[in-house]
PDB file of N, CA and C in Angstrom:
ATOM      1  N   MET N 149       0.844  -1.186   0.000  1.00 63.00           N
ATOM      2  CA  MET N 149       0.000   0.000   0.000  1.00 63.00           C
ATOM      3  C   MET N 149       0.886   1.245   0.000  1.00 63.00           C
ATOM      4  N   ARG N 150       0.561   2.162  -0.865  1.00 90.00           N
ATOM      5  CA  ARG N 150       1.285   3.427  -0.905  1.00 90.00           C
ATOM      6  C   ARG N 150       0.447   4.506  -0.231  1.00 90.00           C
ATOM      7  N   PHE N 151       1.101   5.352   0.509  1.00 96.00           N
ATOM      8  CA  PHE N 151       0.419   6.422   1.219  1.00 96.00           C
ATOM      9  C   PHE N 151       0.763   7.760   0.575  1.00 96.00           C
ATOM     10  N   HIS N 152      -0.237   8.613   0.468  1.00 97.00           N
ATOM     11  CA  HIS N 152      -0.037   9.956  -0.080  1.00 97.00           C
ATOM     12  C   HIS N 152      -0.949  10.926   0.654  1.00 97.00           C
ATOM     13  N   ILE N 153      -0.500  12.164   0.747  1.00 97.00           N
ATOM     14  CA  ILE N 153      -1.325  13.216   1.341  1.00 97.00           C
ATOM     15  C   ILE N 153      -2.149  13.825   0.218  1.00 97.00           C
ATOM     16  N   ARG N 154      -3.459  13.646   0.308  1.00 96.00           N
ATOM     17  CA  ARG N 154      -4.392  14.132  -0.712  1.00 96.00           C
ATOM     18  C   ARG N 154      -5.604  14.772  -0.049  1.00 96.00           C
ATOM     19  N   GLY N 155      -6.400  15.407  -0.867  1.00 96.00           N
ATOM     20  CA  GLY N 155      -7.695  15.911  -0.424  1.00 96.00           C
ATOM     21  C   GLY N 155      -7.653  16.800   0.794  1.00 96.00           C
ATOM     22  N   LYS N 156      -8.512  16.471   1.751  1.00 97.00           N
ATOM     23  CA  LYS N 156      -8.664  17.304   2.946  1.00 97.00           C
ATOM     24  C   LYS N 156      -7.374  17.417   3.743  1.00 97.00           C
ATOM     25  N   GLU N 157      -6.622  16.310   3.830  1.00 97.00           N
ATOM     26  CA  GLU N 157      -5.360  16.353   4.594  1.00 97.00           C
ATOM     27  C   GLU N 157      -4.353  17.292   3.922  1.00 97.00           C
ATOM     28  N   ARG N 158      -4.322  17.295   2.590  1.00 97.00           N
ATOM     29  CA  ARG N 158      -3.416  18.188   1.864  1.00 97.00           C
ATOM     30  C   ARG N 158      -3.837  19.651   2.071  1.00 97.00           C
ATOM     31  N   GLU N 159      -5.122  19.907   1.948  1.00 98.00           N
ATOM     32  CA  GLU N 159      -5.637  21.264   2.180  1.00 98.00           C
ATOM     33  C   GLU N 159      -5.309  21.724   3.598  1.00 98.00           C
ATOM     34  N   TYR N 160      -5.493  20.817   4.548  1.00 98.00           N
ATOM     35  CA  TYR N 160      -5.199  21.139   5.950  1.00 98.00           C
ATOM     36  C   TYR N 160      -3.725  21.505   6.119  1.00 98.00           C
ATOM     37  N   ALA N 161      -2.836  20.694   5.554  1.00 98.00           N
ATOM     38  CA  ALA N 161      -1.401  20.958   5.662  1.00 98.00           C
ATOM     39  C   ALA N 161      -1.043  22.311   5.044  1.00 98.00           C
ATOM     40  N   LEU N 162      -1.606  22.604   3.901  1.00 98.00           N
ATOM     41  CA  LEU N 162      -1.328  23.878   3.240  1.00 98.00           C
ATOM     42  C   LEU N 162      -1.868  25.055   4.047  1.00 98.00           C
ATOM     43  N   SER N 163      -3.048  24.905   4.634  1.00 98.00           N
ATOM     44  CA  SER N 163      -3.646  26.011   5.384  1.00 98.00           C
ATOM     45  C   SER N 163      -2.958  26.249   6.724  1.00 98.00           C
ATOM     46  N   LYS N 164      -2.485  25.189   7.359  1.00 98.00           N
ATOM     47  CA  LYS N 164      -1.864  25.324   8.689  1.00 98.00           C
ATOM     48  C   LYS N 164      -0.382  25.676   8.631  1.00 98.00           C
ATOM     49  N   GLY N 165       0.309  25.178   7.621  1.00 98.00           N
ATOM     50  CA  GLY N 165       1.736  25.457   7.501  1.00 98.00           C
ATOM     51  C   GLY N 165       2.609  24.450   8.232  1.00 98.00           C
ATOM     52  N   ARG N 166       3.872  24.437   7.864  1.00 97.00           N
ATOM     53  CA  ARG N 166       4.832  23.455   8.373  1.00 97.00           C
ATOM     54  C   ARG N 166       4.983  23.503   9.893  1.00 97.00           C
ATOM     55  N   GLU N 167       5.089  24.691  10.458  1.00 98.00           N
ATOM     56  CA  GLU N 167       5.321  24.803  11.904  1.00 98.00           C
ATOM     57  C   GLU N 167       4.182  24.165  12.713  1.00 98.00           C
ATOM     58  N   THR N 168       2.958  24.421  12.315  1.00 98.00           N
ATOM     59  CA  THR N 168       1.811  23.858  13.030  1.00 98.00           C
ATOM     60  C   THR N 168       1.762  22.342  12.870  1.00 98.00           C
ATOM     61  N   ILE N 169       1.999  21.861  11.662  1.00 98.00           N
ATOM     62  CA  ILE N 169       1.984  20.418  11.424  1.00 98.00           C
ATOM     63  C   ILE N 169       3.084  19.749  12.251  1.00 98.00           C
ATOM     64  N   GLU N 170       4.248  20.353  12.312  1.00 98.00           N
ATOM     65  CA  GLU N 170       5.347  19.800  13.117  1.00 98.00           C
ATOM     66  C   GLU N 170       4.983  19.777  14.599  1.00 98.00           C
ATOM     67  N   LYS N 171       4.346  20.834  15.077  1.00 98.00           N
ATOM     68  CA  LYS N 171       3.907  20.878  16.478  1.00 98.00           C
ATOM     69  C   LYS N 171       2.926  19.735  16.753  1.00 98.00           C
ATOM     70  N   HIS N 172       2.000  19.516  15.828  1.00 98.00           N
ATOM     71  CA  HIS N 172       1.050  18.413  15.980  1.00 98.00           C
ATOM     72  C   HIS N 172       1.778  17.067  15.997  1.00 98.00           C
ATOM     73  N   ALA N 173       2.778  16.918  15.122  1.00 98.00           N
ATOM     74  CA  ALA N 173       3.540  15.665  15.072  1.00 98.00           C
ATOM     75  C   ALA N 173       4.206  15.396  16.420  1.00 98.00           C
ATOM     76  N   TYR N 174       4.842  16.398  16.994  1.00 98.00           N
ATOM     77  CA  TYR N 174       5.476  16.218  18.309  1.00 98.00           C
ATOM     78  C   TYR N 174       4.445  15.827  19.364  1.00 98.00           C
ATOM     79  N   ASP N 175       3.291  16.453  19.310  1.00 98.00           N
ATOM     80  CA  ASP N 175       2.235  16.161  20.274  1.00 98.00           C
ATOM     81  C   ASP N 175       1.719  14.726  20.106  1.00 98.00           C
ATOM     82  N   PHE N 176       1.457  14.315  18.870  1.00 98.00           N
ATOM     83  CA  PHE N 176       0.972  12.953  18.622  1.00 98.00           C
ATOM     84  C   PHE N 176       1.986  11.907  19.067  1.00 98.00           C
ATOM     85  N   ILE N 177       3.260  12.128  18.762  1.00 98.00           N
ATOM     86  CA  ILE N 177       4.292  11.161  19.149  1.00 98.00           C
ATOM     87  C   ILE N 177       4.386  11.091  20.672  1.00 98.00           C
ATOM     88  N   ALA N 178       4.402  12.242  21.320  1.00 98.00           N
ATOM     89  CA  ALA N 178       4.524  12.276  22.785  1.00 98.00           C
ATOM     90  C   ALA N 178       3.352  11.566  23.471  1.00 98.00           C
ATOM     91  N   LYS N 179       2.159  11.768  22.968  1.00 97.00           N
ATOM     92  CA  LYS N 179       0.978  11.216  23.629  1.00 97.00           C
ATOM     93  C   LYS N 179       0.643   9.792  23.194  1.00 97.00           C
ATOM     94  N   ARG N 180       0.869   9.472  21.921  1.00 96.00           N
ATOM     95  CA  ARG N 180       0.403   8.196  21.378  1.00 96.00           C
ATOM     96  C   ARG N 180       1.481   7.126  21.236  1.00 96.00           C
ATOM     97  N   LEU N 181       2.746   7.526  21.164  1.00 97.00           N
ATOM     98  CA  LEU N 181       3.814   6.531  20.959  1.00 97.00           C
ATOM     99  C   LEU N 181       4.877   6.516  22.046  1.00 97.00           C
ATOM    100  N   ALA N 182       5.120   7.642  22.671  1.00 98.00           N
ATOM    101  CA  ALA N 182       6.222   7.729  23.631  1.00 98.00           C
ATOM    102  C   ALA N 182       6.055   6.873  24.891  1.00 98.00           C
ATOM    103  N   PRO N 183       4.834   6.687  25.404  1.00 98.00           N
ATOM    104  CA  PRO N 183       4.713   5.846  26.600  1.00 98.00           C
ATOM    105  C   PRO N 183       5.213   4.416  26.343  1.00 98.00           C
ATOM    106  N   ALA N 184       5.703   3.789  27.381  1.00 97.00           N
ATOM    107  CA  ALA N 184       6.196   2.410  27.255  1.00 97.00           C
ATOM    108  C   ALA N 184       5.101   1.470  26.770  1.00 97.00           C
ATOM    109  N   TYR N 185       3.887   1.702  27.234  1.00 96.00           N
ATOM    110  CA  TYR N 185       2.750   0.871  26.841  1.00 96.00           C
ATOM    111  C   TYR N 185       1.590   1.788  26.434  1.00 96.00           C
ATOM    112  N   PRO N 186       1.617   2.282  25.196  1.00 96.00           N
ATOM    113  CA  PRO N 186       0.568   3.216  24.754  1.00 96.00           C
ATOM    114  C   PRO N 186      -0.822   2.588  24.788  1.00 96.00           C
ATOM    115  N   VAL N 187      -1.816   3.408  25.053  1.00 93.00           N
ATOM    116  CA  VAL N 187      -3.209   2.977  25.027  1.00 93.00           C
ATOM    117  C   VAL N 187      -3.553   2.542  23.601  1.00 93.00           C
ATOM    118  N   ASN N 188      -4.226   1.397  23.478  1.00 94.00           N
ATOM    119  CA  ASN N 188      -4.643   0.870  22.170  1.00 94.00           C
ATOM    120  C   ASN N 188      -3.477   0.675  21.207  1.00 94.00           C
ATOM    121  N   ASP N 189      -2.323   0.265  21.708  1.00 94.00           N
ATOM    122  CA  ASP N 189      -1.162   0.116  20.830  1.00 94.00           C
ATOM    123  C   ASP N 189      -1.506  -0.806  19.665  1.00 94.00           C
ATOM    124  N   GLY N 190      -1.131  -0.367  18.494  1.00 93.00           N
ATOM    125  CA  GLY N 190      -1.449  -1.085  17.278  1.00 93.00           C
ATOM    126  C   GLY N 190      -2.686  -0.539  16.585  1.00 93.00           C
ATOM    127  N   ARG N 191      -3.444   0.272  17.317  1.00 95.00           N
ATOM    128  CA  ARG N 191      -4.655   0.875  16.758  1.00 95.00           C
ATOM    129  C   ARG N 191      -4.771   2.349  17.144  1.00 95.00           C
ATOM    130  N   GLN N 192      -3.698   2.939  17.624  1.00 94.00           N
ATOM    131  CA  GLN N 192      -3.792   4.307  18.137  1.00 94.00           C
ATOM    132  C   GLN N 192      -3.660   5.383  17.077  1.00 94.00           C
ATOM    133  N   THR N 193      -3.252   5.025  15.867  1.00 96.00           N
ATOM    134  CA  THR N 193      -3.056   6.023  14.824  1.00 96.00           C
ATOM    135  C   THR N 193      -4.078   5.816  13.705  1.00 96.00           C
ATOM    136  N   PRO N 194      -5.000   6.766  13.542  1.00 96.00           N
ATOM    137  CA  PRO N 194      -5.975   6.648  12.457  1.00 96.00           C
ATOM    138  C   PRO N 194      -5.296   6.615  11.084  1.00 96.00           C
ATOM    139  N   MET N 195      -5.989   6.086  10.100  1.00 94.00           N
ATOM    140  CA  MET N 195      -5.452   6.000   8.736  1.00 94.00           C
ATOM    141  C   MET N 195      -5.651   7.297   7.962  1.00 94.00           C
ATOM    142  N   LYS N 196      -6.510   8.180   8.454  1.00 95.00           N
ATOM    143  CA  LYS N 196      -6.759   9.439   7.762  1.00 95.00           C
ATOM    144  C   LYS N 196      -7.197  10.477   8.776  1.00 95.00           C
ATOM    145  N   GLY N 197      -7.358  11.715   8.304  1.00 96.00           N
ATOM    146  CA  GLY N 197      -7.834  12.777   9.179  1.00 96.00           C
ATOM    147  C   GLY N 197      -6.791  13.823   9.517  1.00 96.00           C
ATOM    148  N   HIS N 198      -5.521  13.521   9.290  1.00 98.00           N
ATOM    149  CA  HIS N 198      -4.445  14.480   9.563  1.00 98.00           C
ATOM    150  C   HIS N 198      -3.226  14.047   8.749  1.00 98.00           C
ATOM    151  N   PRO N 199      -2.482  14.994   8.175  1.00 98.00           N
ATOM    152  CA  PRO N 199      -1.300  14.624   7.394  1.00 98.00           C
ATOM    153  C   PRO N 199      -0.278  13.812   8.203  1.00 98.00           C
ATOM    154  N   VAL N 200      -0.173  14.099   9.489  1.00 98.00           N
ATOM    155  CA  VAL N 200       0.786  13.365  10.326  1.00 98.00           C
ATOM    156  C   VAL N 200       0.386  11.900  10.453  1.00 98.00           C
ATOM    157  N   PHE N 201      -0.905  11.614  10.558  1.00 98.00           N
ATOM    158  CA  PHE N 201      -1.343  10.224  10.656  1.00 98.00           C
ATOM    159  C   PHE N 201      -0.926   9.439   9.414  1.00 98.00           C
ATOM    160  N   ILE N 202      -1.125  10.031   8.247  1.00 98.00           N
ATOM    161  CA  ILE N 202      -0.744   9.372   6.996  1.00 98.00           C
ATOM    162  C   ILE N 202       0.763   9.154   6.971  1.00 98.00           C
ATOM    163  N   ALA N 203       1.515  10.173   7.366  1.00 98.00           N
ATOM    164  CA  ALA N 203       2.982  10.066   7.399  1.00 98.00           C
ATOM    165  C   ALA N 203       3.434   8.985   8.371  1.00 98.00           C
ATOM    166  N   GLN N 204       2.772   8.869   9.502  1.00 98.00           N
ATOM    167  CA  GLN N 204       3.143   7.841  10.473  1.00 98.00           C
ATOM    168  C   GLN N 204       3.003   6.447   9.870  1.00 98.00           C
ATOM    169  N   HIS N 205       1.925   6.205   9.160  1.00 97.00           N
ATOM    170  CA  HIS N 205       1.733   4.893   8.530  1.00 97.00           C
ATOM    171  C   HIS N 205       2.740   4.685   7.401  1.00 97.00           C
ATOM    172  N   ALA N 206       2.976   5.712   6.626  1.00 98.00           N
ATOM    173  CA  ALA N 206       3.888   5.604   5.489  1.00 98.00           C
ATOM    174  C   ALA N 206       5.329   5.331   5.913  1.00 98.00           C
ATOM    175  N   THR N 207       5.691   5.773   7.114  1.00 98.00           N
ATOM    176  CA  THR N 207       7.078   5.681   7.563  1.00 98.00           C
ATOM    177  C   THR N 207       7.308   4.682   8.696  1.00 98.00           C
ATOM    178  N   GLY N 208       6.299   3.907   9.042  1.00 97.00           N
ATOM    179  CA  GLY N 208       6.462   2.918  10.106  1.00 97.00           C
ATOM    180  C   GLY N 208       6.562   3.524  11.486  1.00 97.00           C
ATOM    181  N   CYS N 209       5.854   4.622  11.703  1.00 97.00           N
ATOM    182  CA  CYS N 209       5.852   5.308  13.001  1.00 97.00           C
ATOM    183  C   CYS N 209       4.453   5.343  13.607  1.00 97.00           C
ATOM    184  N   CYS N 210       3.634   4.342  13.308  1.00 97.00           N
ATOM    185  CA  CYS N 210       2.231   4.369  13.710  1.00 97.00           C
ATOM    186  C   CYS N 210       1.967   3.644  15.034  1.00 97.00           C
ATOM    187  N   CYS N 211       2.808   2.690  15.401  1.00 97.00           N
ATOM    188  CA  CYS N 211       2.616   1.949  16.651  1.00 97.00           C
ATOM    189  C   CYS N 211       3.975   1.433  17.123  1.00 97.00           C
ATOM    190  N   ARG N 212       3.999   0.920  18.338  1.00 97.00           N
ATOM    191  CA  ARG N 212       5.271   0.445  18.876  1.00 97.00           C
ATOM    192  C   ARG N 212       5.795  -0.771  18.118  1.00 97.00           C
ATOM    193  N   GLY N 213       4.905  -1.603  17.589  1.00 97.00           N
ATOM    194  CA  GLY N 213       5.331  -2.750  16.790  1.00 97.00           C
ATOM    195  C   GLY N 213       6.066  -2.310  15.535  1.00 97.00           C
ATOM    196  N   CYS N 214       5.523  -1.300  14.845  1.00 97.00           N
ATOM    197  CA  CYS N 214       6.180  -0.786  13.642  1.00 97.00           C
ATOM    198  C   CYS N 214       7.475  -0.060  13.990  1.00 97.00           C
ATOM    199  N   LEU N 215       7.486   0.650  15.114  1.00 97.00           N
ATOM    200  CA  LEU N 215       8.732   1.314  15.521  1.00 97.00           C
ATOM    201  C   LEU N 215       9.838   0.286  15.737  1.00 97.00           C
ATOM    202  N   GLU N 216       9.474  -0.830  16.342  1.00 97.00           N
ATOM    203  CA  GLU N 216      10.467  -1.881  16.584  1.00 97.00           C
ATOM    204  C   GLU N 216      10.906  -2.512  15.262  1.00 97.00           C
ATOM    205  N   LYS N 217       9.950  -2.816  14.402  1.00 97.00           N
ATOM    206  CA  LYS N 217      10.255  -3.476  13.128  1.00 97.00           C
ATOM    207  C   LYS N 217      11.062  -2.585  12.183  1.00 97.00           C
ATOM    208  N   TRP N 218      10.645  -1.344  12.003  1.00 97.00           N
ATOM    209  CA  TRP N 218      11.234  -0.482  10.981  1.00 97.00           C
ATOM    210  C   TRP N 218      12.338   0.438  11.491  1.00 97.00           C
ATOM    211  N   HIS N 219      12.314   0.769  12.776  1.00 98.00           N
ATOM    212  CA  HIS N 219      13.285   1.731  13.314  1.00 98.00           C
ATOM    213  C   HIS N 219      14.137   1.151  14.436  1.00 98.00           C
ATOM    214  N   ARG N 220      13.903  -0.114  14.760  1.00 98.00           N
ATOM    215  CA  ARG N 220      14.667  -0.812  15.798  1.00 98.00           C
ATOM    216  C   ARG N 220      14.597  -0.106  17.156  1.00 98.00           C
ATOM    217  N   ILE N 221      13.427   0.469  17.441  1.00 98.00           N
ATOM    218  CA  ILE N 221      13.186   1.086  18.742  1.00 98.00           C
ATOM    219  C   ILE N 221      12.338   0.093  19.530  1.00 98.00           C
ATOM    220  N   PRO N 222      12.901  -0.497  20.576  1.00 97.00           N
ATOM    221  CA  PRO N 222      12.208  -1.585  21.281  1.00 97.00           C
ATOM    222  C   PRO N 222      10.938  -1.151  22.005  1.00 97.00           C
ATOM    223  N   LYS N 223      10.025  -2.100  22.095  1.00 96.00           N
ATOM    224  CA  LYS N 223       8.787  -1.916  22.861  1.00 96.00           C
ATOM    225  C   LYS N 223       9.111  -1.978  24.353  1.00 96.00           C
ATOM    226  N   GLY N 224       8.146  -1.549  25.167  1.00 96.00           N
ATOM    227  CA  GLY N 224       8.238  -1.758  26.604  1.00 96.00           C
ATOM    228  C   GLY N 224       9.045  -0.747  27.374  1.00 96.00           C
ATOM    229  N   ARG N 225       9.417   0.340  26.751  1.00 98.00           N
ATOM    230  CA  ARG N 225      10.092   1.430  27.460  1.00 98.00           C
ATOM    231  C   ARG N 225       9.684   2.741  26.804  1.00 98.00           C
ATOM    232  N   GLU N 226       9.749   3.820  27.576  1.00 98.00           N
ATOM    233  CA  GLU N 226       9.395   5.128  27.031  1.00 98.00           C
ATOM    234  C   GLU N 226      10.379   5.533  25.953  1.00 98.00           C
ATOM    235  N   LEU N 227       9.882   6.256  24.962  1.00 98.00           N
ATOM    236  CA  LEU N 227      10.784   6.809  23.951  1.00 98.00           C
ATOM    237  C   LEU N 227      11.585   7.945  24.572  1.00 98.00           C
ATOM    238  N   THR N 228      12.852   8.013  24.234  1.00 98.00           N
ATOM    239  CA  THR N 228      13.673   9.126  24.720  1.00 98.00           C
ATOM    240  C   THR N 228      13.324  10.388  23.941  1.00 98.00           C
ATOM    241  N   GLU N 229      13.746  11.515  24.454  1.00 98.00           N
ATOM    242  CA  GLU N 229      13.534  12.781  23.752  1.00 98.00           C
ATOM    243  C   GLU N 229      14.215  12.739  22.382  1.00 98.00           C
ATOM    244  N   GLY N 230      15.413  12.153  22.344  1.00 98.00           N
ATOM    245  CA  GLY N 230      16.144  12.034  21.082  1.00 98.00           C
ATOM    246  C   GLY N 230      15.422  11.178  20.063  1.00 98.00           C
ATOM    247  N   GLU N 231      14.808  10.096  20.513  1.00 98.00           N
ATOM    248  CA  GLU N 231      14.029   9.236  19.612  1.00 98.00           C
ATOM    249  C   GLU N 231      12.810   9.965  19.079  1.00 98.00           C
ATOM    250  N   GLN N 232      12.149  10.716  19.952  1.00 98.00           N
ATOM    251  CA  GLN N 232      10.984  11.478  19.512  1.00 98.00           C
ATOM    252  C   GLN N 232      11.381  12.537  18.480  1.00 98.00           C
ATOM    253  N   THR N 233      12.487  13.204  18.723  1.00 98.00           N
ATOM    254  CA  THR N 233      12.983  14.209  17.780  1.00 98.00           C
ATOM    255  C   THR N 233      13.334  13.565  16.444  1.00 98.00           C
ATOM    256  N   TYR N 234      14.007  12.418  16.489  1.00 98.00           N
ATOM    257  CA  TYR N 234      14.337  11.690  15.262  1.00 98.00           C
ATOM    258  C   TYR N 234      13.069  11.346  14.481  1.00 98.00           C
ATOM    259  N   LEU N 235      12.075  10.791  15.144  1.00 98.00           N
ATOM    260  CA  LEU N 235      10.847  10.382  14.466  1.00 98.00           C
ATOM    261  C   LEU N 235      10.143  11.563  13.810  1.00 98.00           C
ATOM    262  N   VAL N 236      10.084  12.686  14.507  1.00 98.00           N
ATOM    263  CA  VAL N 236       9.388  13.851  13.951  1.00 98.00           C
ATOM    264  C   VAL N 236      10.240  14.543  12.890  1.00 98.00           C
ATOM    265  N   ASP N 237      11.462  14.923  13.242  1.00 98.00           N
ATOM    266  CA  ASP N 237      12.281  15.742  12.335  1.00 98.00           C
ATOM    267  C   ASP N 237      12.853  14.961  11.158  1.00 98.00           C
ATOM    268  N   GLU N 238      13.359  13.774  11.427  1.00 98.00           N
ATOM    269  CA  GLU N 238      14.086  13.032  10.395  1.00 98.00           C
ATOM    270  C   GLU N 238      13.215  12.060   9.603  1.00 98.00           C
ATOM    271  N   VAL N 239      12.055  11.729  10.132  1.00 98.00           N
ATOM    272  CA  VAL N 239      11.220  10.741   9.448  1.00 98.00           C
ATOM    273  C   VAL N 239       9.898  11.370   8.993  1.00 98.00           C
ATOM    274  N   ILE N 240       9.054  11.737   9.924  1.00 98.00           N
ATOM    275  CA  ILE N 240       7.709  12.210   9.592  1.00 98.00           C
ATOM    276  C   ILE N 240       7.730  13.511   8.795  1.00 98.00           C
ATOM    277  N   MET N 241       8.409  14.532   9.290  1.00 98.00           N
ATOM    278  CA  MET N 241       8.381  15.825   8.608  1.00 98.00           C
ATOM    279  C   MET N 241       9.128  15.789   7.275  1.00 98.00           C
ATOM    280  N   LYS N 242      10.156  14.995   7.167  1.00 98.00           N
ATOM    281  CA  LYS N 242      10.830  14.864   5.867  1.00 98.00           C
ATOM    282  C   LYS N 242       9.907  14.196   4.850  1.00 98.00           C
ATOM    283  N   TRP N 243       9.158  13.183   5.280  1.00 98.00           N
ATOM    284  CA  TRP N 243       8.224  12.517   4.383  1.00 98.00           C
ATOM    285  C   TRP N 243       7.128  13.500   3.954  1.00 98.00           C
ATOM    286  N   ILE N 244       6.593  14.267   4.899  1.00 98.00           N
ATOM    287  CA  ILE N 244       5.551  15.240   4.580  1.00 98.00           C
ATOM    288  C   ILE N 244       6.088  16.283   3.604  1.00 98.00           C
ATOM    289  N   LYS N 245       7.292  16.757   3.835  1.00 98.00           N
ATOM    290  CA  LYS N 245       7.888  17.756   2.942  1.00 98.00           C
ATOM    291  C   LYS N 245       7.953  17.219   1.511  1.00 98.00           C
ATOM    292  N   ARG N 246       8.428  15.984   1.350  1.00 97.00           N
ATOM    293  CA  ARG N 246       8.507  15.389   0.011  1.00 97.00           C
ATOM    294  C   ARG N 246       7.120  15.238  -0.608  1.00 97.00           C
ATOM    295  N   GLU N 247       6.144  14.848   0.189  1.00 96.00           N
ATOM    296  CA  GLU N 247       4.774  14.672  -0.314  1.00 96.00           C
ATOM    297  C   GLU N 247       4.158  15.983  -0.781  1.00 96.00           C
ATOM    298  N   MET N 248       4.491  17.065  -0.103  1.00 96.00           N
ATOM    299  CA  MET N 248       3.859  18.342  -0.388  1.00 96.00           C
ATOM    300  C   MET N 248       4.539  19.089  -1.541  1.00 96.00           C
ATOM    301  N   GLU N 249       5.696  18.609  -1.975  1.00 94.00           N
ATOM    302  CA  GLU N 249       6.406  19.301  -3.081  1.00 94.00           C
ATOM    303  C   GLU N 249       5.803  18.957  -4.416  1.00 94.00           C
TER     304      GLU N 249
END
């Protein structure tokens, strides 16, 4: 499956701008992925509704299982600040930037 930012999510990204989308990405990662045992792990990231959600699925940052599989970040412990920064700055926002060009 290929993921792309289209329609409402694309309009949202364009209207809000990069800084706001990045702020949302940090918030989503901190609340939905950073805990050692996130609520509803494996189902906590919707497939649509926000450009960051699409980017998370496209880049393997949607749940702790995918983080372990694709980024070698183990389950069962909190994400470090450095890991959260890597996921947002180096993975999610770079993917969004490429999608929006």
